[in-house]
JSON list of C-alpha atoms in Angstrom, two decimals:
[
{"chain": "K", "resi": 294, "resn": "UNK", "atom": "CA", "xyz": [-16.10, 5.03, 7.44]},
{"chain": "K", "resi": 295, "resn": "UNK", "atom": "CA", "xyz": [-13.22, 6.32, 6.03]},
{"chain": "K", "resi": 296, "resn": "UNK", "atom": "CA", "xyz": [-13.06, 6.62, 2.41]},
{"chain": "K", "resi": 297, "resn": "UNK", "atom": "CA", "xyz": [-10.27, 7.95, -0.26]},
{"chain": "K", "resi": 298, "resn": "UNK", "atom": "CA", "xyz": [-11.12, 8.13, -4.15]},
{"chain": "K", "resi": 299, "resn": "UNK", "atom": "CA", "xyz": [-9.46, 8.59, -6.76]},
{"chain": "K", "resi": 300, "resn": "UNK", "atom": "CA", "xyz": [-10.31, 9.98, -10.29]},
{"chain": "K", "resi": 301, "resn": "UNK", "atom": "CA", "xyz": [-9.95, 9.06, -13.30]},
{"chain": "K", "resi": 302, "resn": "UNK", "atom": "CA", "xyz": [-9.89, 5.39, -12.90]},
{"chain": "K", "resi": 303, "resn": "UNK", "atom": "CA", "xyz": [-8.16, 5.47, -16.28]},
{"chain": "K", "resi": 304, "resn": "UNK", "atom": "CA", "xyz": [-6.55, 7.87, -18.81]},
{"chain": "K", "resi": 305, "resn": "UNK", "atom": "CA", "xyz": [-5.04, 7.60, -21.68]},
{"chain": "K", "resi": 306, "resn": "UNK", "atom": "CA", "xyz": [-2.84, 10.05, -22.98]},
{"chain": "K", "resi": 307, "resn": "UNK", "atom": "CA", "xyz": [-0.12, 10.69, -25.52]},
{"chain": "K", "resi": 308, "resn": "UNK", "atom": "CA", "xyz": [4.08, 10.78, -24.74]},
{"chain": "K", "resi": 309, "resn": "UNK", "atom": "CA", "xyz": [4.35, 14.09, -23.88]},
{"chain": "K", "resi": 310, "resn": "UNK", "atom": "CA", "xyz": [1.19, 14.86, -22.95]},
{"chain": "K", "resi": 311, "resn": "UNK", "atom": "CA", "xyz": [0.55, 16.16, -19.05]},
{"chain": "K", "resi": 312, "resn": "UNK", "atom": "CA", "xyz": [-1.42, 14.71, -17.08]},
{"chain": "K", "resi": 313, "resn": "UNK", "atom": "CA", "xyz": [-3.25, 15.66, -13.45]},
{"chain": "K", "resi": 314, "resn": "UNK", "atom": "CA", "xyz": [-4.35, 12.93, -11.16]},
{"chain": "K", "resi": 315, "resn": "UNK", "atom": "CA", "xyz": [-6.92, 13.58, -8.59]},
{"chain": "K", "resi": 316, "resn": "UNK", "atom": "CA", "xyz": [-7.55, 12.00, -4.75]},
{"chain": "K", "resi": 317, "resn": "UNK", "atom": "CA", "xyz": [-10.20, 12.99, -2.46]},
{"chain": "K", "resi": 318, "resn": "UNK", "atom": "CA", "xyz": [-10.49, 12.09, 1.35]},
{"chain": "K", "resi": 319, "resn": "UNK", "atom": "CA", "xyz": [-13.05, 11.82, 3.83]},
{"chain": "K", "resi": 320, "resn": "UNK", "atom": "CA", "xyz": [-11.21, 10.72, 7.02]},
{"chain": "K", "resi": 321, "resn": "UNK", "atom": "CA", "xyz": [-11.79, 10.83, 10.86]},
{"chain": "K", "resi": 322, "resn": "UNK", "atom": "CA", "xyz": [-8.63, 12.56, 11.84]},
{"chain": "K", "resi": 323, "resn": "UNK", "atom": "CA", "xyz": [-6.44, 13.16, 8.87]},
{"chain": "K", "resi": 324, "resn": "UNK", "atom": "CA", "xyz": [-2.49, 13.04, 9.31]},
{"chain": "K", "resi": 325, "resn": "UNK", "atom": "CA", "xyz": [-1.22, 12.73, 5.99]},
{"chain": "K", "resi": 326, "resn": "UNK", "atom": "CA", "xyz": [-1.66, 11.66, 2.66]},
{"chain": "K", "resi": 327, "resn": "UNK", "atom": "CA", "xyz": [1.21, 9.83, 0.07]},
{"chain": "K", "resi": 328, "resn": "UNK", "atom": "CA", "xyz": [1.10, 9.10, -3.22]},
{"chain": "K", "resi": 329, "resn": "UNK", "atom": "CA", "xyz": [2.78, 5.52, -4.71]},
{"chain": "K", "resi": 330, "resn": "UNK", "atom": "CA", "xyz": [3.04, 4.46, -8.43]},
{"chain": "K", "resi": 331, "resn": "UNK", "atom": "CA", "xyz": [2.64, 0.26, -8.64]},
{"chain": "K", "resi": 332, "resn": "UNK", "atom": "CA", "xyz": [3.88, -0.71, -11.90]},
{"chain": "K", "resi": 333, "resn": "UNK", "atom": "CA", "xyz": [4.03, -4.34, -11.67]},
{"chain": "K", "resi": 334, "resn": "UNK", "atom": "CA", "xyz": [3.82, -5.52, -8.27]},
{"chain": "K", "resi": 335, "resn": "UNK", "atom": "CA", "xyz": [5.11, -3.80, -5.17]},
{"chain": "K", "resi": 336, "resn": "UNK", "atom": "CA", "xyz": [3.84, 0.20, -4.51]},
{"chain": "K", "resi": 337, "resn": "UNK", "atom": "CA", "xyz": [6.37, 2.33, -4.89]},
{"chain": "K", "resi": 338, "resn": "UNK", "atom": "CA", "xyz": [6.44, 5.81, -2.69]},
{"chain": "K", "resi": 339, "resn": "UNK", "atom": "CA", "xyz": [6.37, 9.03, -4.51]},
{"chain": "K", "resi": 340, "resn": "UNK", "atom": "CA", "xyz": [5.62, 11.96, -1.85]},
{"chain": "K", "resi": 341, "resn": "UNK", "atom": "CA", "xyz": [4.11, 12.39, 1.57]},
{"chain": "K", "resi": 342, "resn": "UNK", "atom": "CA", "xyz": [2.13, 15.78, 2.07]},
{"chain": "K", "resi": 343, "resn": "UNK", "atom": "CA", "xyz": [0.72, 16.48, 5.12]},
{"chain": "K", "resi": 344, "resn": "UNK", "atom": "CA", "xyz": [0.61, 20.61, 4.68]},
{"chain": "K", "resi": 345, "resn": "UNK", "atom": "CA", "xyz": [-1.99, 22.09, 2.53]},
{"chain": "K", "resi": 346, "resn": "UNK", "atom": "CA", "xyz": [-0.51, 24.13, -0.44]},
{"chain": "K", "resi": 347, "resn": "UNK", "atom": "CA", "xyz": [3.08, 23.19, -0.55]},
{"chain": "K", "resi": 348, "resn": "UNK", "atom": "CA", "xyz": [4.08, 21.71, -3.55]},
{"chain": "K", "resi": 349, "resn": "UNK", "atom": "CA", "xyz": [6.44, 18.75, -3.32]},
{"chain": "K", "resi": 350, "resn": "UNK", "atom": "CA", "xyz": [8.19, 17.81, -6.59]},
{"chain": "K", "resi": 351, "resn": "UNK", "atom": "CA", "xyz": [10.65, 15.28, -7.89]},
{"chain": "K", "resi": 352, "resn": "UNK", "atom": "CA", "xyz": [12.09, 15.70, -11.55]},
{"chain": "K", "resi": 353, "resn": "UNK", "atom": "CA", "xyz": [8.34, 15.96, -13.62]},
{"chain": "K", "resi": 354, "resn": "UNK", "atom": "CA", "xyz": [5.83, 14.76, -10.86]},
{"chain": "K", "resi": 355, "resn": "UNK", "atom": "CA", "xyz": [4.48, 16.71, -8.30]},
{"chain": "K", "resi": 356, "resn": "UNK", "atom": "CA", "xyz": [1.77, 16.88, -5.67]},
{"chain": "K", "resi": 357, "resn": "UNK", "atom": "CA", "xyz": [0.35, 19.29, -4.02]},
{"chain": "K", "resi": 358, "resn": "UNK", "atom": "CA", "xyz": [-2.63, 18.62, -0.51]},
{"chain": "K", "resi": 359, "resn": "UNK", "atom": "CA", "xyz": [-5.54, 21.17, -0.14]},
{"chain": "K", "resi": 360, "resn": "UNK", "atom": "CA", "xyz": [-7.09, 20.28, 3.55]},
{"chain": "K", "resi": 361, "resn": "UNK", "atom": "CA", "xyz": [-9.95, 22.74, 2.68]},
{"chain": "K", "resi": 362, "resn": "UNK", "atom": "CA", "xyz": [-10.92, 20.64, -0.57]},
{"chain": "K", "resi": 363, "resn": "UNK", "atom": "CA", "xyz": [-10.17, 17.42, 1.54]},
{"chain": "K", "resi": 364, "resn": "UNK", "atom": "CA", "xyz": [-8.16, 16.33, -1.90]},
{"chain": "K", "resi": 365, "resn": "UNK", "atom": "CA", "xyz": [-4.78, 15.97, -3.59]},
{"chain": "K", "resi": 366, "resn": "UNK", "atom": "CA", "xyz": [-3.62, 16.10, -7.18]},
{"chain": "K", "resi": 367, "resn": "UNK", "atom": "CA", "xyz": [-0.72, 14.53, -8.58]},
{"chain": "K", "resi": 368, "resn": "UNK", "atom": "CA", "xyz": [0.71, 16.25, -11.96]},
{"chain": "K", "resi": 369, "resn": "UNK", "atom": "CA", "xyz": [3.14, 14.60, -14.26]},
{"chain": "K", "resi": 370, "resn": "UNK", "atom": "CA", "xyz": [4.50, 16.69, -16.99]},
{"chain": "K", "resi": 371, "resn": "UNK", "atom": "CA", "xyz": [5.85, 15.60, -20.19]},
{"chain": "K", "resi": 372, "resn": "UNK", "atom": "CA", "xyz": [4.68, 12.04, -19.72]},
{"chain": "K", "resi": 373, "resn": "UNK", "atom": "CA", "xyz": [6.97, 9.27, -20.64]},
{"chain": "K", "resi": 374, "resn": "UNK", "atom": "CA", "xyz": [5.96, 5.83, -21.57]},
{"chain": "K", "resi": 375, "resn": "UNK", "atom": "CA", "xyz": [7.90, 4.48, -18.35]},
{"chain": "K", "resi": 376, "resn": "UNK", "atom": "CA", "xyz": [4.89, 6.55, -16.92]},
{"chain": "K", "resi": 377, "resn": "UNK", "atom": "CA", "xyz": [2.71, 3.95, -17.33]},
{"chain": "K", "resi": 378, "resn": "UNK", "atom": "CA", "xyz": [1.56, 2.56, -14.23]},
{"chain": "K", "resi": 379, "resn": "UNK", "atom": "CA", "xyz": [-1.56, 2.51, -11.73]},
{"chain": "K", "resi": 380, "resn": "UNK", "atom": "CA", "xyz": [-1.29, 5.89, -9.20]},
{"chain": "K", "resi": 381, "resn": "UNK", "atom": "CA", "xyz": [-2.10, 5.16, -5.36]},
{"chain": "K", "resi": 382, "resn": "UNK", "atom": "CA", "xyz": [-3.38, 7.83, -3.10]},
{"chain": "K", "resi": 383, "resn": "UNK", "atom": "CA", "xyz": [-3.08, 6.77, 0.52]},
{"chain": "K", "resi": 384, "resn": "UNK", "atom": "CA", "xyz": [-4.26, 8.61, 3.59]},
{"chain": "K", "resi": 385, "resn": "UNK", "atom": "CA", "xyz": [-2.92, 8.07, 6.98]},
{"chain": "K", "resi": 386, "resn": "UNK", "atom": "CA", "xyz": [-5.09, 9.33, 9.93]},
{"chain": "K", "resi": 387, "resn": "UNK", "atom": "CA", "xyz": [-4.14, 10.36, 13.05]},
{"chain": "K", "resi": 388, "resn": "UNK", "atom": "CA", "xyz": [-3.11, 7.82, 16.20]},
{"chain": "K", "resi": 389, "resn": "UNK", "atom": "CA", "xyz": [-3.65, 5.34, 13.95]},
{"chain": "K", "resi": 390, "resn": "UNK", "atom": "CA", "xyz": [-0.73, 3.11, 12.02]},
{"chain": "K", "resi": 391, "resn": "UNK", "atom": "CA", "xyz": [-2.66, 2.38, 8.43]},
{"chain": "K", "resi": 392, "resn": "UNK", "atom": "CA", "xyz": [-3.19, 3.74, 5.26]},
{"chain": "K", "resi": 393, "resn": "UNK", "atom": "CA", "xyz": [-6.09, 3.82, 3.65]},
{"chain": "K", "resi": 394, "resn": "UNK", "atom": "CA", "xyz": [-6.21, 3.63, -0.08]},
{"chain": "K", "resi": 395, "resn": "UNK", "atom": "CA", "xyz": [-7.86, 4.74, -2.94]},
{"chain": "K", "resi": 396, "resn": "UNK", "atom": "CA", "xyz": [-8.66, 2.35, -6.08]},
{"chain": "K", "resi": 397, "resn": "UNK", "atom": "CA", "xyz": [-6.17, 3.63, -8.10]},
{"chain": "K", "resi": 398, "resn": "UNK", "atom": "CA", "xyz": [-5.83, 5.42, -11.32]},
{"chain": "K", "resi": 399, "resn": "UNK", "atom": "CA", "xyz": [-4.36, 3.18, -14.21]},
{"chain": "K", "resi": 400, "resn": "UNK", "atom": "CA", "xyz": [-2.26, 5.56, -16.68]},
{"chain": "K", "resi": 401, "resn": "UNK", "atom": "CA", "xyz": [-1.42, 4.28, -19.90]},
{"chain": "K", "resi": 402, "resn": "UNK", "atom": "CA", "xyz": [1.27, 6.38, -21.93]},
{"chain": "K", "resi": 403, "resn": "UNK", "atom": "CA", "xyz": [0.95, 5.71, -25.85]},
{"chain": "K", "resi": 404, "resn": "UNK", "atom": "CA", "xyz": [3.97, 6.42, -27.55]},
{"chain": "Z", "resi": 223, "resn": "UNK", "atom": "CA", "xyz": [19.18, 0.28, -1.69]},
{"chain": "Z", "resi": 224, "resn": "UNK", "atom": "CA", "xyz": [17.62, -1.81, 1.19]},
{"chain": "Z", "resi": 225, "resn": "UNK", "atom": "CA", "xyz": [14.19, -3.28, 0.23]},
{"chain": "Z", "resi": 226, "resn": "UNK", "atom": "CA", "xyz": [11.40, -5.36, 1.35]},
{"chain": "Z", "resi": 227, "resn": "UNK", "atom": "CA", "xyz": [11.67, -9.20, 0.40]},
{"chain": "Z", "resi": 228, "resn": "UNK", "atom": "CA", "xyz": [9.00, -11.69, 0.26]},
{"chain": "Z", "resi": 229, "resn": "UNK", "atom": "CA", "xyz": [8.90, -15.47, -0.14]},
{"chain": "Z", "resi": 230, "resn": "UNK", "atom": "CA", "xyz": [6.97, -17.36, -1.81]},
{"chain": "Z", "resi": 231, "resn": "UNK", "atom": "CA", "xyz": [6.27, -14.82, -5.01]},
{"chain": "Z", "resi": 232, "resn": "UNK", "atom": "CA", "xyz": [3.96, -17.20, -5.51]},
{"chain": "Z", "resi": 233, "resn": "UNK", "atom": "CA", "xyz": [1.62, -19.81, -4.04]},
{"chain": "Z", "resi": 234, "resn": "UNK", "atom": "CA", "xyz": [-0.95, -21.98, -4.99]},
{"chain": "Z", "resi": 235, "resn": "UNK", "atom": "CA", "xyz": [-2.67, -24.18, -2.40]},
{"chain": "Z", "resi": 236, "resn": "UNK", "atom": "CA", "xyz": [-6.51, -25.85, -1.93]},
{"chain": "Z", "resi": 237, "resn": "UNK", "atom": "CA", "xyz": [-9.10, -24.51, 0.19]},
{"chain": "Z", "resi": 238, "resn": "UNK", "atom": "CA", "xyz": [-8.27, -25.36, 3.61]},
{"chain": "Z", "resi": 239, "resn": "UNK", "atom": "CA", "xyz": [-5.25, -25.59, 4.27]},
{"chain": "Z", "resi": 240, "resn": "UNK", "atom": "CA", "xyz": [-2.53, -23.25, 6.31]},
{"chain": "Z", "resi": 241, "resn": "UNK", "atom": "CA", "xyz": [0.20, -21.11, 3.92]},
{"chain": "Z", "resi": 242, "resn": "UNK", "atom": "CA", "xyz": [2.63, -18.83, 6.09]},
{"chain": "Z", "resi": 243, "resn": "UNK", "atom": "CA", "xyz": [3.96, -15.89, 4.15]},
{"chain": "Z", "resi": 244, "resn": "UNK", "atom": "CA", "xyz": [7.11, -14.78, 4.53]},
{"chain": "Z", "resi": 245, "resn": "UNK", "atom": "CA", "xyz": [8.95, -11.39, 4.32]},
{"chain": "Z", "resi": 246, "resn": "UNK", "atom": "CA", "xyz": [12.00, -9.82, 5.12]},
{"chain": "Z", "resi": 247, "resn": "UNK", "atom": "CA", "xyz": [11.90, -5.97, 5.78]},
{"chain": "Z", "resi": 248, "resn": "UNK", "atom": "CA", "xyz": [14.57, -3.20, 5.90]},
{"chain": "Z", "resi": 249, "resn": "UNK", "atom": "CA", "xyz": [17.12, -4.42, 8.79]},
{"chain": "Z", "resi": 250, "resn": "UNK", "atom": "CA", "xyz": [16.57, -0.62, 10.72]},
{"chain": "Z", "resi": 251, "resn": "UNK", "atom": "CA", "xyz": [12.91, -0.38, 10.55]},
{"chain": "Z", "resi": 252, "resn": "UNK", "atom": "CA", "xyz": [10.78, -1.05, 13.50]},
{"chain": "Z", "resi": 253, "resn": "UNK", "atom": "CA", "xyz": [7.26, -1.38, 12.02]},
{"chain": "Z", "resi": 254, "resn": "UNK", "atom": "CA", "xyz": [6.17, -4.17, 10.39]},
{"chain": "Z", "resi": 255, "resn": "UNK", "atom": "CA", "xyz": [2.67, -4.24, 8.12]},
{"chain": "Z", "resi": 256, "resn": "UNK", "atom": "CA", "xyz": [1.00, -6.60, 6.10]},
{"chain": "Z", "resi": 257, "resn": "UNK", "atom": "CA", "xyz": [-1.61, -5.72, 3.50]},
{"chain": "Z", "resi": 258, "resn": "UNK", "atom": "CA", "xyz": [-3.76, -7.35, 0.47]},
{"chain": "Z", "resi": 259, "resn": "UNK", "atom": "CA", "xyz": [-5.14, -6.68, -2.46]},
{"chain": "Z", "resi": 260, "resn": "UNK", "atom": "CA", "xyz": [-7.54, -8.37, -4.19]},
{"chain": "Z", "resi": 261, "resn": "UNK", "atom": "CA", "xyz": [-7.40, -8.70, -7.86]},
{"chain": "Z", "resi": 262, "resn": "UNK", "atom": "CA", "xyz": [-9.34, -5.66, -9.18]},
{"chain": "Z", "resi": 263, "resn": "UNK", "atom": "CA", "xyz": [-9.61, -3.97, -5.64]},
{"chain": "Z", "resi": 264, "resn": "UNK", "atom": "CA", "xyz": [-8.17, -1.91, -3.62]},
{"chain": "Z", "resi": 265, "resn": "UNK", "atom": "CA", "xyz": [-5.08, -2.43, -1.15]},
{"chain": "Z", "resi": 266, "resn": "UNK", "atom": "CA", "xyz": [-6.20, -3.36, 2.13]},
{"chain": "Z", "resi": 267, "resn": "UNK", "atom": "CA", "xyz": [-4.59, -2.96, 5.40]},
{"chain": "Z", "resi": 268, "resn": "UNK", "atom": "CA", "xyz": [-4.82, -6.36, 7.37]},
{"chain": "Z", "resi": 269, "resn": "UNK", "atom": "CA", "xyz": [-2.05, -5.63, 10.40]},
{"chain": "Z", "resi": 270, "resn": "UNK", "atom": "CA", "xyz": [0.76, -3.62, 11.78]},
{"chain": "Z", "resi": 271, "resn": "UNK", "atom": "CA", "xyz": [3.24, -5.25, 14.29]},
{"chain": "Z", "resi": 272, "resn": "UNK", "atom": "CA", "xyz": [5.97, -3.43, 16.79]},
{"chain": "Z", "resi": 273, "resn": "UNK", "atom": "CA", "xyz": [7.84, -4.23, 19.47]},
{"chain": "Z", "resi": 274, "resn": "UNK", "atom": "CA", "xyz": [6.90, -7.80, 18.84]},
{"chain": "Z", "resi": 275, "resn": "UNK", "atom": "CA", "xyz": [3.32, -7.57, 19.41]},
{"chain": "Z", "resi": 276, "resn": "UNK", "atom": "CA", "xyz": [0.19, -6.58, 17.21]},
{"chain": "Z", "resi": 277, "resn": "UNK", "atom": "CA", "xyz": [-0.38, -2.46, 17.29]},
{"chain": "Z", "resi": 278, "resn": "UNK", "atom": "CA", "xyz": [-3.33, -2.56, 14.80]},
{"chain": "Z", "resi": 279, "resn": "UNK", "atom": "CA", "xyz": [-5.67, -4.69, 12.74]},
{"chain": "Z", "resi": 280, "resn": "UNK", "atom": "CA", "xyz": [-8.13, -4.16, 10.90]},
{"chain": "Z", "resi": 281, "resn": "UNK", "atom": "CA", "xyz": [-11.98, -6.20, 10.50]},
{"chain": "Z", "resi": 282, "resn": "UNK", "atom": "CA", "xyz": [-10.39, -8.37, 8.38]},
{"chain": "Z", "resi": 283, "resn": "UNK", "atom": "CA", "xyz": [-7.61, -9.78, 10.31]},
{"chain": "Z", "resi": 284, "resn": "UNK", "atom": "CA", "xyz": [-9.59, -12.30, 12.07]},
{"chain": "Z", "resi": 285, "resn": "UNK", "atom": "CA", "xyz": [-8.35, -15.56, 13.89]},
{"chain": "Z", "resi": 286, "resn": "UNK", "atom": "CA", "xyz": [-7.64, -17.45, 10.64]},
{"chain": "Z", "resi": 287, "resn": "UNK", "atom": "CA", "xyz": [-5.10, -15.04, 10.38]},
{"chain": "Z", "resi": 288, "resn": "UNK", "atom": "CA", "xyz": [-1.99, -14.64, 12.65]},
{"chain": "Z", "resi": 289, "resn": "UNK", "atom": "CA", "xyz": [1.63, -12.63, 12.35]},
{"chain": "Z", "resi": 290, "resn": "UNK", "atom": "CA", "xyz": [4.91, -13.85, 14.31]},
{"chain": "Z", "resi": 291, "resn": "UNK", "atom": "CA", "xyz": [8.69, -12.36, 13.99]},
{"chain": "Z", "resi": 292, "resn": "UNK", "atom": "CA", "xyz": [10.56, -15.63, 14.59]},
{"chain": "Z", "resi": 293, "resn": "UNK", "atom": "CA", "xyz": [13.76, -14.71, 14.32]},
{"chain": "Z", "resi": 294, "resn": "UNK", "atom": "CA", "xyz": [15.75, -11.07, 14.17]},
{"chain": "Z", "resi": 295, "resn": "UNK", "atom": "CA", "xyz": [15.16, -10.38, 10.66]},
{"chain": "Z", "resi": 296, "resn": "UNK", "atom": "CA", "xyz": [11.52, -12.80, 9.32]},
{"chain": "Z", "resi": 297, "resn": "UNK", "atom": "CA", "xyz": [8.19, -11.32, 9.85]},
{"chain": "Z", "resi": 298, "resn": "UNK", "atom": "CA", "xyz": [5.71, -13.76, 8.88]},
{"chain": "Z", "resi": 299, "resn": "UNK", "atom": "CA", "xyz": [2.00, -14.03, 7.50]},
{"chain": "Z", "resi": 300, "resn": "UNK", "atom": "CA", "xyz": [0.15, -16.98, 9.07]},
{"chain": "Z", "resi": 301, "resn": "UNK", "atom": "CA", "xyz": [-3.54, -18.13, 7.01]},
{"chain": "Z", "resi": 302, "resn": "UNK", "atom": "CA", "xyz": [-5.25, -20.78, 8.68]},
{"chain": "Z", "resi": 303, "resn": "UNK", "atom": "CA", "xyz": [-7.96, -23.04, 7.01]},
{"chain": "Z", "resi": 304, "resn": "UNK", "atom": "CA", "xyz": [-7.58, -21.03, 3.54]},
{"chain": "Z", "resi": 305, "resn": "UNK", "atom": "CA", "xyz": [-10.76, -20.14, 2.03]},
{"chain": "Z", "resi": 306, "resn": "UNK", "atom": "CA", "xyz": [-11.41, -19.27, -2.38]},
{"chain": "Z", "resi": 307, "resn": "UNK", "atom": "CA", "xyz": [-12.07, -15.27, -1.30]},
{"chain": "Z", "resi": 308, "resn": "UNK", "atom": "CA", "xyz": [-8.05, -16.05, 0.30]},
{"chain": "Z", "resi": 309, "resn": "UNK", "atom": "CA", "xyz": [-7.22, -15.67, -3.07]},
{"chain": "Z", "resi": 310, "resn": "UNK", "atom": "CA", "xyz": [-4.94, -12.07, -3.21]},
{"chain": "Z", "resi": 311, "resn": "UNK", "atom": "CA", "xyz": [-2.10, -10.66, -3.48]},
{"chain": "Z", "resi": 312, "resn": "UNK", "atom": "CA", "xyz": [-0.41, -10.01, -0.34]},
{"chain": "Z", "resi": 313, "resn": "UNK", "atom": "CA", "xyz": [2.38, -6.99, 0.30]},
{"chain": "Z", "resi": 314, "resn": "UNK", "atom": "CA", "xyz": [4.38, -6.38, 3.86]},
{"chain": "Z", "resi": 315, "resn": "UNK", "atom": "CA", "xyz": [5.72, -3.30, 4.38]},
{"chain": "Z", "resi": 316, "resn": "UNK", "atom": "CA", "xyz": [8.31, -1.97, 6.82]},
{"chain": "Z", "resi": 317, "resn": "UNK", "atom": "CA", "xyz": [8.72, 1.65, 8.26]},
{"chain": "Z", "resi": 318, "resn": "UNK", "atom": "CA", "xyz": [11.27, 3.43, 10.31]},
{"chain": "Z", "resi": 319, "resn": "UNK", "atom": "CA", "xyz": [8.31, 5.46, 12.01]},
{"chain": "Z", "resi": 320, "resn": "UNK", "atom": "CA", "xyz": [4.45, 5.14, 12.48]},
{"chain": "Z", "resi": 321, "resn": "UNK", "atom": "CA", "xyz": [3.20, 8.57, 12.03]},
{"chain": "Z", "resi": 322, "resn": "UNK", "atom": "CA", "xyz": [5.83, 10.24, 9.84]},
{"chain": "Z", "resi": 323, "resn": "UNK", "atom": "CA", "xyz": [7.42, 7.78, 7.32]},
{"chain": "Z", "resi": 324, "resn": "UNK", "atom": "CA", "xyz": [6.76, 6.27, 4.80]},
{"chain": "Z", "resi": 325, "resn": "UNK", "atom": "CA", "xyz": [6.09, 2.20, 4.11]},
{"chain": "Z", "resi": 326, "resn": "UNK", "atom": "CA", "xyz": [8.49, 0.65, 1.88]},
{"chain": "Z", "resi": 327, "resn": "UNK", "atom": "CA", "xyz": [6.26, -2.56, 0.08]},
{"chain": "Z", "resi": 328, "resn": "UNK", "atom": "CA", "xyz": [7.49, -5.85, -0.97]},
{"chain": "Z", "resi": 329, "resn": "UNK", "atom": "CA", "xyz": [7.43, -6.94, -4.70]},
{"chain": "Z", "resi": 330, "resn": "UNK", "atom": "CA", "xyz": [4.23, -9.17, -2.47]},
{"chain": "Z", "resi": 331, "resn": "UNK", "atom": "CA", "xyz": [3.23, -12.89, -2.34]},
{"chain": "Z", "resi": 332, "resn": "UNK", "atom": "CA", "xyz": [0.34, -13.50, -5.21]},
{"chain": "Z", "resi": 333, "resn": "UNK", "atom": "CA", "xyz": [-1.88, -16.59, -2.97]},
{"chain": "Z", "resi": 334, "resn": "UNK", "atom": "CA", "xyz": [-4.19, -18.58, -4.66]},
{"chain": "Z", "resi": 335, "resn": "UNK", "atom": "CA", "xyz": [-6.68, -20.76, -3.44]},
{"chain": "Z", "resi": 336, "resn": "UNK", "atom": "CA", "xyz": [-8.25, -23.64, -5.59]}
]
């Protein structure tokens, strides 16, 4: 069965503080892997990564895929409290049209 | 910026009866997905619809459930004979591609079942 986790299921951390986020895989036929941030309702996409060691970054988050560790981390630097928010890692295998997600990692920023 | 819509946001109903779920997505995309998530759990991947016909579903997408595109621009969520374990929140999702785009989500329809 495939299977994507994610750890920590919660943090807690400090404004300012940074903070890595961790996703592990064990898939059939992996294509790629994305990362979304739900704050309230809908998922909202962060990065897609489907090459292992290229780092894709947007202002203080980015991700990076290792397909020899089957895993992804997601780093956010100088956390905000607009941070705050629960972290999906999704994997997308190959021929096939759905994701499979992990349970999420809630983040709380504390001013 | 083009985004997902749903209707209701929203719905409360008793056990056994039909809801349809609505949702609007982005006007150029061609792939069509719904998905749940059940308070506390993770999101679940129900069905994925192109070219006016079912591509994938999963174990859970069984013949209570059904998915139609009416019209150009609806792409709807039918639940037959609603059961309590119903009760989720339920996101569609659109994509330009299968394989190499991302899903935009809906804000999603929160169904509950008394």
């Amino acid at each position: 069965e495939d299977k994507v986790v994610q750890s920590p299921l919660s943090l807690v951390v400090h404004e300012g503080d940074t903070v890595t986020l961790n996703c592990s895989y064990e898939v059939t036929n992996f294509r790629s892997l994305l990362w979304y941030k739900q704050e309230k309702k809908a998922p909202t996409f962060l990065f897609m990564l489907t090459s292992s060691g290229i780092e894709k970054k947007s202002g203080r988050l980015s991700s990076i895929l290792d397909k020899k560790e089957l895993s992804s981390i997601l780093n956010i630097t100088a956390t905000q409290t607009g941070d705050s928010a629960i972290y999906l890692c999704a994997v997308r295998i190959q021929g096939a049209q759905k994701l499979v997600f992990g349970q999420g990692t809630r983040l709380t920023i504390n001013p | 910026e083009p985004e997902v819509t749903q209707t209701p946001s929203h719905q409360v109903t008793q056990m056994g009866q039909e809801v349809i779920l609505r949702c609007v997505p982005i006007s150029n995309h061609l792939y069509f997905y719904w998905y749940r998530q059940i308070l506390g759990q993770k999101v679940e991947f129900l069905v994925s619809f192109y070219n006016n016909e079912i591509s994938e579903k999963s174990e859970i997408f069984d013949d209570q459930f059904s998915v139609e595109r009416p019209d150009g621009s609806n792409f709807t969520l039918k639940i037959r004979s609603t059961k309590l374990e119903d009760s989720a929140m339920y996101f569609c999702a659109s994509s330009v591609a299968v394989n190499t785009g991302e899903l935009f989500f809906g804000e999603g329809s929160r169904l509950t079942v008394l």
